[in-house]
């Protein structure tokens, strides 16, 4: 087959797509961002520039050929996505050196939230422009990054206050295992320097100034707490003011197991309900006067009012990503309504996705971003495929009863939930088969009770009349919580799934994008990618042994269970992360046939491994070291102990968490540093941060 015929074949395929090819631009941009984030080294700059130049040359020389033009746009957007991600990473301020001991500091509160997991009195303060008070005036400049500190003194803090406090600070935690959640990367792009615990009671140096939006959110949360209590108040504060930290771990687990976790996140559902309520009320008010209704574009005015209400709601709840996506699509839908175009289309979704990725390319790694666009993309594609059925039904004049609307609600839940289910499995480590049943009952309650009552309460708060609407909202939240708990208690409601690798997620998202965006029968070629991405986690081999980032916890597999060594309460979250990644029962005791309270002698693969939870006495140490070929110690090994292969506290201090797999040719050790490589957000061995001191005059 000649080159001309091949080009003509691809031209015919692309001609079928038409304007749908525009929807692939954010996919190419996201691919370029991933090319920057996924490698274990800092990718080059000039290679991307050369690719962009070649793409421009391809566009100039092959503009008349659809295949070359499309390929040129794809390469150009991929290169620009790579360069944008690289620029965003390098624009972040460096990590400062945090004091290793308790320090007194002063700074301004940027945000306040409560933590429902450990008690209502615990508050999380985001401190901005912090300055350490060392007792010597060295003219320290304010930190360019924020600090998250926790206090439980019970005082009422407001954004804009300037505080002086004494706290113990720590840098961002290392991942719990190689390939686990990267908190250091999250802190790097979120502008955070670390976390801390406040000692004593902070002193208020200045009254609140600025941060009007944050103070307004605090006032709303306080008003909600006056009329509601417990988890109802926490959920109401989340839906109205965006304060979701007060929701307890048990409540989140029940909502997640029942497939209702999206109700706890400010997303398109809540924004659509708010805008829909404002649209209906505004239009009905305008048409109450027939003379006015016949002379004004009531529908367009109501749509614009709904958009304004949506903008206020999104800003009030903290500009969450799903809400921003929904607000952008609502803005495009309003413009389409005013201009007589299609209100909802895949191109509008692609335009919003591209705009968000241009502003912040790191969003491509964010789970909420992936879930939000996957759900809406599946909804648009699904209803576009069913459009001929709806047209035939309208032409036949069939009535749409309650059963028909119930079927549409089930279809919507199935499309959105089915598209996001693999992402939920990857992010939360569980499979919820009853999500359609739960959404059939919970979504109408949220649509007709919770959100309208919350909107009325928000409007009546300045008049002091929000008590009754908040009580109605609380009753609706109580019914949804009751439903979530009972659905979560059904058989197989929460099925643990193994850790999903990044390449499996990449295959799934590529297949889903192709299935939804491509037109014609050839979209079925993307189904194998979806299938492989979903089922690949079942065949992932579990590690035989795991060591935490500080060597305070060592666990190994034995008889289908995790045997965890002695550890303190600070290592509980690491053990929970291991159990979510590789679902096996945990036996928190090492009293087995091969272990005692201080050590274990294991046969892993073809090697004998000695686990030392406590060092042997000095007189027995040389003999013990000489008799072992692989030692894993929770404490640093002394200089007179030199086994051929070892892992101790110094090893994980340099390399991070370590996982050991059994292979046919021996053992494979993977450390967190070897997994993530040398990236900007990965600290070098011994790196504690850049000193935040002023430069001398000579410098």
XYZ file of C-alpha atoms in Angstrom:
699
model
C 0.000 0.000 0.000
C 1.459 3.319 -1.071
C 1.933 6.308 1.185
C -0.785 8.208 -0.691
C -3.362 5.499 -0.042
C -2.383 5.287 3.628
C -2.753 9.041 3.973
C -6.111 8.939 2.198
C -7.289 6.179 4.539
C -6.427 8.195 7.641
C -7.931 11.317 6.069
C -11.226 9.470 5.613
C -11.177 8.334 9.251
C -10.538 11.859 10.486
C -13.182 13.337 8.174
C -15.789 11.219 9.944
C -14.823 12.852 13.257
C -15.482 16.370 11.998
C -15.414 18.990 14.736
C -15.178 16.243 17.359
C -11.399 16.298 16.825
C -11.279 19.467 18.925
C -12.138 17.376 21.980
C -8.767 15.601 21.643
C -6.747 18.782 22.275
C -6.936 18.545 26.106
C -6.079 14.849 25.828
C -2.857 15.750 24.001
C -2.119 18.494 26.541
C -2.676 16.042 29.414
C -0.384 13.520 27.705
C 2.371 16.139 27.551
C 1.924 16.924 31.247
C 2.149 13.220 32.088
C 5.346 12.932 30.046
C 6.839 15.465 32.455
C 5.499 13.996 35.709
C 6.005 10.273 35.140
C 9.787 9.932 34.523
C 12.207 9.377 37.405
C 14.402 12.274 36.357
C 13.865 15.890 35.356
C 13.083 15.759 31.621
C 14.898 18.030 29.227
C 13.708 21.383 27.969
C 15.187 21.514 24.491
C 13.681 18.197 23.409
C 10.191 19.595 23.968
C 11.106 22.797 22.131
C 12.375 20.773 19.183
C 9.140 18.749 19.124
C 7.097 21.974 19.204
C 9.165 23.404 16.332
C 8.688 20.213 14.311
C 4.940 20.398 14.982
C 4.809 23.970 13.713
C 6.769 22.952 10.629
C 4.360 20.064 10.099
C 1.413 22.450 10.326
C 2.939 24.886 7.857
C 3.957 22.275 5.303
C 1.017 19.883 5.598
C -1.905 22.181 6.353
C -3.853 20.987 3.312
C -3.663 17.349 4.442
C -5.959 16.526 7.333
C -3.745 13.753 8.716
C -0.603 15.888 8.879
C -2.548 18.832 10.259
C -4.102 16.716 13.012
C -0.766 15.103 13.829
C 0.876 18.515 13.980
C -1.746 19.818 16.403
C -1.360 16.697 18.565
C 2.435 17.022 18.777
C 2.197 20.768 19.391
C -0.326 20.419 22.239
C 1.696 17.583 23.767
C 4.857 19.691 23.700
C 3.073 22.714 25.155
C 1.555 20.567 27.907
C 5.018 19.282 28.788
C 6.502 22.778 28.857
C 3.617 24.127 30.940
C 4.019 21.346 33.527
C 7.769 21.916 33.675
C 7.269 25.643 34.113
C 4.689 25.142 36.875
C 7.018 22.824 38.788
C 9.965 25.202 38.551
C 7.915 28.270 39.517
C 7.189 26.831 42.957
C 9.217 28.343 45.827
C 11.841 26.039 47.359
C 11.121 24.032 50.476
C 12.341 25.975 53.531
C 14.364 24.467 56.340
C 12.018 23.828 59.272
C 13.401 23.807 62.836
C 13.824 20.320 64.287
C 12.831 21.540 67.776
C 9.834 23.501 68.987
C 9.879 27.061 67.696
C 7.906 30.248 68.291
C 6.515 31.876 65.171
C 3.984 34.468 64.132
C 1.901 34.648 60.979
C -1.545 35.287 59.534
C -4.366 32.762 59.449
C -5.386 32.083 55.850
C -7.979 29.386 56.555
C -9.579 27.614 59.533
C -11.219 24.207 59.539
C -12.168 21.617 62.139
C -11.135 17.980 62.080
C -13.926 15.536 62.780
C -11.690 12.472 63.010
C -10.115 13.232 66.358
C -12.620 15.490 68.065
C -14.556 18.654 67.496
C -12.077 20.820 69.414
C -9.229 20.104 67.010
C -8.789 22.901 64.485
C -6.506 23.127 61.474
C -4.988 26.527 60.812
C -3.270 27.473 57.593
C -0.592 30.004 58.562
C 0.653 32.351 55.849
C 3.793 34.518 55.903
C 5.151 32.761 58.979
C 8.274 34.180 60.651
C 10.323 32.183 63.169
C 11.247 34.012 66.365
C 14.678 32.700 67.314
C 15.486 35.197 70.062
C 18.085 36.865 67.836
C 17.000 39.500 65.359
C 18.336 38.138 62.074
C 15.781 39.845 59.866
C 14.154 36.640 58.658
C 11.857 37.122 55.697
C 8.359 35.569 55.866
C 8.069 32.069 54.495
C 6.920 31.897 50.906
C 5.064 28.702 51.723
C 2.220 28.122 54.183
C 2.160 25.928 57.278
C -0.676 23.660 58.422
C -0.792 23.558 62.225
C -3.282 21.781 64.469
C -4.555 23.122 67.781
C -7.205 21.951 70.246
C -7.395 24.884 72.666
C -11.045 25.612 71.797
C -10.578 29.272 70.798
C -12.521 30.729 67.890
C -10.023 31.593 65.193
C -10.976 33.632 62.144
C -9.112 34.029 58.815
C -7.134 37.259 58.811
C -5.987 37.039 62.436
C -2.292 37.389 63.196
C -1.118 34.856 65.782
C 1.994 34.132 67.788
C 2.291 30.478 68.643
C 4.754 27.811 69.664
C 4.701 24.649 67.586
C 6.602 21.522 66.640
C 6.958 21.423 62.849
C 7.765 18.638 60.430
C 8.277 18.505 56.655
C 5.878 16.583 54.393
C 5.795 12.829 54.962
C 7.371 10.373 52.574
C 5.085 7.957 50.676
C 3.993 4.980 52.763
C 5.308 2.557 50.145
C 6.941 2.799 46.700
C 4.225 3.965 44.326
C 1.968 5.205 47.120
C 0.421 8.628 47.636
C 3.073 11.295 47.079
C 2.434 13.909 49.783
C 5.711 15.668 49.036
C 4.564 16.364 45.484
C 1.168 17.536 46.765
C 2.806 19.940 49.235
C 5.184 21.170 46.534
C 2.369 22.269 44.230
C -0.037 23.346 47.013
C 2.428 25.906 48.349
C 2.842 24.170 51.732
C 6.052 23.854 53.718
C 4.940 21.308 56.303
C 2.634 20.536 59.178
C 2.863 21.080 62.907
C 1.247 20.762 66.321
C 0.626 23.844 68.444
C 1.965 23.798 72.003
C -0.102 25.794 74.464
C -2.536 28.558 73.533
C -1.634 30.972 70.697
C -1.639 34.713 71.301
C -3.785 36.891 69.026
C -1.628 39.815 67.882
C -4.036 41.522 65.473
C -7.744 41.454 64.780
C -8.935 39.898 61.521
C -8.056 41.917 58.438
C -8.807 40.988 54.857
C -9.810 37.428 53.904
C -13.431 38.527 53.601
C -14.497 35.349 51.825
C -12.861 33.116 54.424
C -14.488 35.023 57.277
C -17.853 34.777 55.557
C -17.435 31.017 55.296
C -16.568 30.842 58.996
C -19.695 32.825 59.900
C -21.842 30.454 57.859
C -20.249 27.409 59.519
C -20.809 28.964 62.955
C -24.472 29.662 62.145
C -24.929 26.067 60.990
C -23.383 24.791 64.235
C -25.955 26.820 66.213
C -28.864 24.903 64.690
C -27.361 21.514 63.807
C -24.959 19.199 65.595
C -22.735 16.228 64.925
C -22.232 14.924 61.439
C -25.316 16.712 60.140
C -23.662 20.037 60.905
C -20.385 18.851 59.365
C -22.066 17.744 56.123
C -24.153 20.926 55.957
C -20.999 23.031 56.416
C -19.404 21.072 53.588
C -22.289 21.619 51.184
C -22.787 25.316 51.961
C -19.402 26.638 53.095
C -16.951 24.045 51.748
C -15.659 23.028 55.202
C -15.375 19.255 54.809
C -12.762 18.493 57.454
C -15.379 18.006 60.170
C -16.766 14.852 58.550
C -15.628 11.829 60.516
C -13.787 8.860 59.084
C -16.753 6.564 59.798
C -19.151 8.810 57.872
C -16.816 9.033 54.903
C -16.376 5.243 54.922
C -20.159 4.675 54.941
C -20.740 7.131 52.094
C -17.855 5.654 50.097
C -19.026 2.060 50.594
C -22.543 2.959 49.430
C -21.350 4.911 46.368
C -22.507 8.260 47.772
C -19.088 9.842 48.326
C -19.852 12.413 45.614
C -22.522 13.925 47.862
C -19.832 14.861 50.405
C -17.767 16.641 47.736
C -18.850 20.004 46.350
C -19.220 19.076 42.695
C -21.431 19.454 39.668
C -24.447 17.876 41.374
C -24.632 20.569 44.052
C -23.830 23.405 41.657
C -26.465 22.164 39.225
C -29.069 21.998 41.981
C -28.273 25.535 43.152
C -28.309 26.981 39.656
C -31.426 25.018 38.740
C -33.299 26.285 41.794
C -32.313 29.897 41.066
C -33.232 29.457 37.385
C -36.711 28.095 38.172
C -37.483 30.682 40.849
C -36.244 33.613 38.742
C -38.188 32.541 35.682
C -41.393 31.977 37.639
C -41.093 35.374 39.277
C -40.594 37.066 35.911
C -43.586 35.406 34.263
C -45.928 36.184 37.154
C -46.525 39.535 35.457
C -47.684 38.613 31.923
C -46.890 42.036 30.487
C -43.282 41.691 31.674
C -43.027 38.042 30.704
C -44.072 38.730 27.120
C -41.594 41.546 26.582
C -38.413 40.276 28.291
C -36.253 37.232 27.499
C -37.192 35.546 30.779
C -35.392 32.282 30.066
C -32.118 33.999 29.230
C -32.369 36.294 32.260
C -33.082 33.318 34.512
C -30.093 31.441 33.067
C -27.823 34.425 33.712
C -29.148 34.707 37.282
C -28.442 31.034 37.822
C -24.898 31.486 36.515
C -24.306 34.379 38.931
C -25.644 32.270 41.803
C -23.339 29.437 40.741
C -20.338 31.767 40.760
C -21.170 32.885 44.307
C -21.655 29.271 45.422
C -18.361 28.083 43.926
C -16.430 30.957 45.524
C -18.159 30.335 48.854
C -17.294 26.642 48.883
C -13.630 27.172 48.086
C -13.258 26.777 44.288
C -13.118 22.983 44.285
C -12.095 21.399 40.999
C -15.358 19.596 40.138
C -17.312 22.763 40.927
C -14.971 24.835 38.747
C -15.470 22.384 35.898
C -19.234 22.575 36.320
C -19.160 26.362 36.562
C -17.155 26.605 33.349
C -19.576 24.340 31.533
C -22.500 26.310 32.964
C -20.952 29.511 31.632
C -20.573 27.989 28.177
C -24.113 26.612 28.369
C -25.405 30.085 29.209
C -23.547 31.574 26.256
C -24.899 28.808 24.031
C -28.426 29.499 25.276
C -28.055 33.194 24.535
C -26.673 32.510 21.062
C -29.013 29.648 20.175
C -26.298 26.947 20.075
C -26.227 23.456 21.608
C -26.258 23.862 25.371
C -24.141 20.845 26.318
C -21.544 19.240 24.082
C -18.259 17.402 24.258
C -16.468 20.436 22.820
C -17.532 22.621 25.744
C -16.242 19.982 28.170
C -12.961 19.821 26.239
C -12.618 23.608 26.331
C -13.055 23.701 30.127
C -10.622 20.814 30.620
C -8.031 22.527 28.431
C -8.431 25.823 30.293
C -7.941 24.159 33.699
C -4.929 22.176 32.490
C -3.361 25.315 31.048
C -3.702 27.082 34.386
C -2.453 24.109 36.420
C -1.057 21.109 34.485
C -0.553 19.132 37.718
C -4.335 18.652 37.829
C -3.867 15.748 35.443
C -2.668 13.749 38.485
C -5.566 14.835 40.705
C -8.158 12.129 41.395
C -11.088 14.544 41.704
C -10.182 16.099 38.332
C -10.059 12.675 36.696
C -13.337 11.538 38.245
C -15.156 14.758 37.408
C -14.300 14.764 33.725
C -14.677 11.000 33.346
C -18.233 11.166 34.724
C -19.338 14.091 32.558
C -17.634 12.673 29.479
C -19.480 9.375 29.932
C -22.794 11.187 30.475
C -22.450 13.284 27.319
C -21.352 10.326 25.205
C -24.070 8.065 26.606
C -26.915 10.508 26.054
C -25.609 11.399 22.592
C -25.828 7.711 21.695
C -29.396 7.592 23.032
C -30.507 10.806 21.314
C -32.272 8.986 18.408
C -34.342 7.081 20.974
C -35.378 10.298 22.708
C -36.277 11.899 19.360
C -38.443 8.923 18.351
C -40.142 8.961 21.741
C -40.920 12.681 21.403
C -42.245 12.204 17.865
C -44.552 9.427 19.057
C -45.938 11.705 21.739
C -45.310 9.331 24.644
C -45.789 10.737 28.122
C -42.885 10.850 30.539
C -44.180 9.472 33.815
C -42.479 8.847 37.130
C -41.176 5.462 35.968
C -39.511 7.033 32.947
C -37.744 9.622 35.097
C -36.678 6.858 37.484
C -35.117 4.981 34.572
C -33.277 8.136 33.465
C -31.974 8.651 36.992
C -30.744 5.061 37.102
C -29.135 5.493 33.684
C -27.386 8.684 34.806
C -26.082 6.975 37.945
C -24.919 3.966 35.940
C -23.085 6.059 33.347
C -21.377 8.406 35.807
C -20.742 5.743 38.437
C -19.538 3.168 35.936
C -17.069 5.603 34.372
C -15.635 6.658 37.739
C -15.748 3.237 39.405
C -12.203 2.194 38.334
C -10.927 5.564 39.540
C -12.683 5.052 42.876
C -11.101 1.612 43.086
C -7.685 3.148 42.458
C -8.138 6.035 44.884
C -9.980 4.332 47.735
C -9.075 0.674 47.248
C -12.655 -0.646 47.193
C -15.463 -1.653 44.850
C -19.078 -0.601 45.583
C -21.602 -2.696 43.616
C -24.684 -1.009 45.159
C -23.971 2.558 44.036
C -26.902 2.684 41.578
C -29.407 1.644 44.249
C -28.091 4.196 46.731
C -28.097 7.039 44.201
C -31.670 6.284 43.109
C -32.820 7.185 46.619
C -30.228 9.709 47.779
C -30.012 12.018 44.763
C -33.739 12.978 44.778
C -33.514 13.757 48.499
C -30.499 15.975 47.865
C -32.211 17.609 44.881
C -35.603 18.368 46.431
C -34.796 18.705 50.137
C -31.153 19.214 51.126
C -29.873 21.739 48.594
C -33.048 23.885 48.279
C -33.260 24.122 52.069
C -29.578 24.977 52.275
C -29.988 27.694 49.653
C -32.953 29.176 51.548
C -30.940 29.086 54.766
C -28.074 30.901 53.097
C -30.399 33.637 51.839
C -32.127 34.021 55.216
C -28.968 34.082 57.349
C -28.583 37.901 57.185
C -32.129 38.174 58.605
C -31.525 35.620 61.363
C -34.237 33.304 59.983
C -32.105 30.350 58.890
C -33.160 28.028 61.714
C -36.115 26.306 60.018
C -34.415 25.761 56.613
C -31.352 24.373 58.367
C -33.513 21.970 60.356
C -35.113 20.754 57.116
C -31.683 20.415 55.550
C -30.484 18.463 58.579
C -33.410 16.058 58.327
C -32.610 15.406 54.669
C -28.948 14.823 55.505
C -30.024 12.436 58.250
C -32.087 10.392 55.804
C -29.194 10.212 53.321
C -26.780 9.191 56.104
C -29.244 6.528 57.277
C -29.453 5.245 53.714
C -25.659 5.288 53.326
C -25.127 3.272 56.525
C -27.711 0.639 55.562
C -26.486 0.271 51.986
C -22.918 0.014 53.298
C -24.019 -2.867 55.539
C -25.377 -4.911 52.618
C -23.454 -8.031 51.554
C -20.406 -7.263 49.381
C -21.026 -3.524 49.756
C -17.317 -2.857 50.293
C -15.089 -5.212 48.322
C -11.352 -4.454 48.756
C -9.299 -4.304 45.575
C -5.508 -4.390 45.168
C -3.358 -1.378 44.439
C -3.871 -0.045 40.899
C -0.662 0.979 39.175
C -0.233 4.216 37.253
C 0.050 2.472 33.913
C -3.274 0.666 34.499
C -4.948 4.016 35.179
C -3.331 5.442 32.064
C -4.664 2.575 29.950
C -8.140 2.977 31.401
C -8.322 6.748 30.909
C -6.989 6.415 27.355
C -9.586 3.772 26.552
C -12.403 5.778 28.155
C -11.406 8.927 26.250
C -11.311 7.004 22.981
C -14.647 5.307 23.627
C -16.369 8.598 24.454
C -14.656 10.983 22.030
C -14.220 8.873 18.882
C -17.062 8.651 16.415
C -17.928 5.616 14.373
C -17.638 1.897 14.819
C -13.876 1.967 15.340
C -14.378 3.188 18.888
C -14.647 -0.457 19.929
C -10.853 -0.770 19.533
C -10.555 1.192 22.789
C -12.515 -1.395 24.782
C -9.486 -3.708 25.297
C -7.585 -0.805 26.862
C -10.411 -0.291 29.363
C -10.587 -4.006 30.113
C -6.837 -4.376 30.643
C -6.721 -1.269 32.836
C -9.544 -2.528 35.059
C -8.500 -6.157 35.523
C -4.738 -5.621 35.662
C -4.797 -4.974 39.413
C -6.071 -8.519 40.020
C -2.837 -9.943 38.624
C -0.507 -7.587 40.493
C 1.860 -9.533 42.707
C 1.889 -8.580 46.372
C 5.223 -7.728 48.014
C 6.616 -10.247 50.445
C 7.950 -7.665 52.885
C 7.456 -3.941 53.562
C 9.481 -1.421 55.561
C 7.977 1.958 56.522
C 9.731 5.275 55.719
C 11.233 5.494 59.230
C 11.688 1.715 59.769
C 9.290 1.957 62.709
C 7.050 -0.673 61.118
C 8.073 -3.885 59.358
C 5.484 -6.300 57.948
C 5.728 -9.516 55.947
C 3.361 -11.997 54.324
C 2.705 -15.335 55.939
C -0.206 -17.719 55.350
C -2.284 -15.105 53.534
C -1.928 -12.407 56.209
C 0.232 -9.427 56.974
C 2.332 -10.038 60.078
C 3.128 -6.607 61.523
C 6.039 -6.106 63.874
C 5.976 -3.996 67.030
C 5.084 -0.361 66.313
C 3.568 2.687 67.973
C 0.352 4.529 67.170
C 2.124 6.880 64.755
C 2.613 3.964 62.350
C -1.070 2.999 62.254
C -1.793 5.093 59.162
C 1.098 3.392 57.333
C -0.301 -0.039 58.172
C -3.752 1.068 56.976
C -2.219 2.260 53.689
C -0.517 -1.110 53.192
C -3.747 -2.949 53.921
C -5.689 -0.808 51.415
C -3.036 -1.309 48.740
C -2.819 -5.090 49.202
C -6.007 -6.307 50.921
C -4.980 -8.982 53.377
C -5.953 -9.447 57.025
C -3.460 -7.947 59.457
C -2.121 -9.892 62.385
C -0.692 -7.315 64.772
C 1.513 -9.823 66.527
C 4.755 -11.543 65.641
C 4.266 -14.500 67.964
C 4.523 -17.086 65.191
C 6.628 -20.155 64.679
C 9.408 -18.101 63.074
C 9.261 -15.014 65.344
C 9.481 -13.861 68.900
C 9.060 -10.451 70.500
C 12.393 -9.086 69.232
C 13.269 -10.835 65.964
C 12.135 -13.111 63.142
C 13.967 -15.637 60.991
C 12.214 -15.949 57.662
C 12.741 -17.838 54.439
C 11.673 -15.475 51.641
C 12.268 -16.916 48.216
C 15.744 -18.389 48.169
C 17.092 -16.170 50.936
C 16.984 -16.287 54.703
C 16.019 -12.924 56.163
C 16.503 -11.809 59.754
C 14.141 -9.132 61.079
C 15.475 -7.323 64.135
C 12.904 -5.240 65.975
C 15.550 -4.610 68.618
C 19.331 -4.933 68.258
C 20.976 -7.995 69.817
C 23.299 -7.381 72.750
C 26.743 -6.086 71.904
C 28.514 -9.308 72.873
C 26.312 -11.324 70.476
C 26.241 -8.778 67.694
C 29.256 -9.845 65.597
C 28.196 -13.487 65.644
C 24.629 -12.566 64.749
C 25.732 -10.400 61.847
C 28.137 -12.991 60.499
C 25.481 -15.657 60.499
C 22.948 -13.695 58.450
C 22.952 -12.887 54.736
C 20.056 -10.387 54.801
C 19.228 -8.295 57.869
C 16.352 -5.828 58.245
C 16.638 -3.765 61.405
C 14.290 -1.155 62.878
C 17.303 0.561 64.466
C 20.583 1.700 62.880
C 23.062 -1.130 62.604
C 26.356 -0.500 64.434
C 29.670 -0.289 62.650
C 30.754 -3.778 63.697
C 27.730 -5.336 61.985
C 28.286 -5.849 58.236
C 25.917 -8.434 56.716
C 26.085 -8.853 52.919
C 22.662 -7.257 52.477
C 20.849 -5.122 54.997
C 18.138 -2.503 55.516
C 18.179 -0.360 58.635
C 16.950 3.024 59.772
C 19.725 4.835 57.928
C 18.764 3.006 54.726
C 15.163 4.220 54.780
C 16.359 7.671 55.879
C 18.229 7.845 52.577
C 15.896 5.837 50.342
C 12.399 6.069 51.880
C 10.012 3.123 52.254
C 11.195 -0.204 50.819
C 9.236 -3.121 49.377
C 10.640 -6.597 48.705
C 9.230 -8.868 45.991
C 10.047 -12.517 45.362
C 11.199 -13.308 41.824
C 12.392 -16.444 40.115
C 16.013 -15.314 40.293
C 15.910 -14.013 43.873
C 14.566 -10.942 45.663
C 13.840 -7.549 44.156
C 14.189 -4.548 46.456
C 12.400 -1.352 45.418
C 12.839 1.838 47.426
C 10.743 4.953 47.234
C 13.702 6.963 45.930
C 14.322 4.489 43.121
C 10.604 4.601 42.302
C 10.238 8.406 42.179
C 13.782 9.260 41.168
C 15.437 12.681 41.375
C 12.571 15.140 41.001
C 12.216 18.695 42.288
C 9.831 17.651 45.065
C 11.855 14.604 46.191
C 14.334 15.660 48.913
C 17.940 14.692 48.420
C 19.562 12.507 51.113
C 20.262 14.755 54.068
C 18.361 17.699 52.554
C 16.391 19.625 55.175
C 15.349 22.647 53.131
C 16.717 25.978 52.002
C 17.496 28.455 54.831
C 15.058 31.348 54.681
C 17.595 34.037 55.574
C 18.184 37.441 53.951
C 21.188 37.866 51.675
C 24.165 39.852 52.819
C 24.963 43.140 51.079
C 27.901 41.589 49.297
C 25.618 38.842 47.954
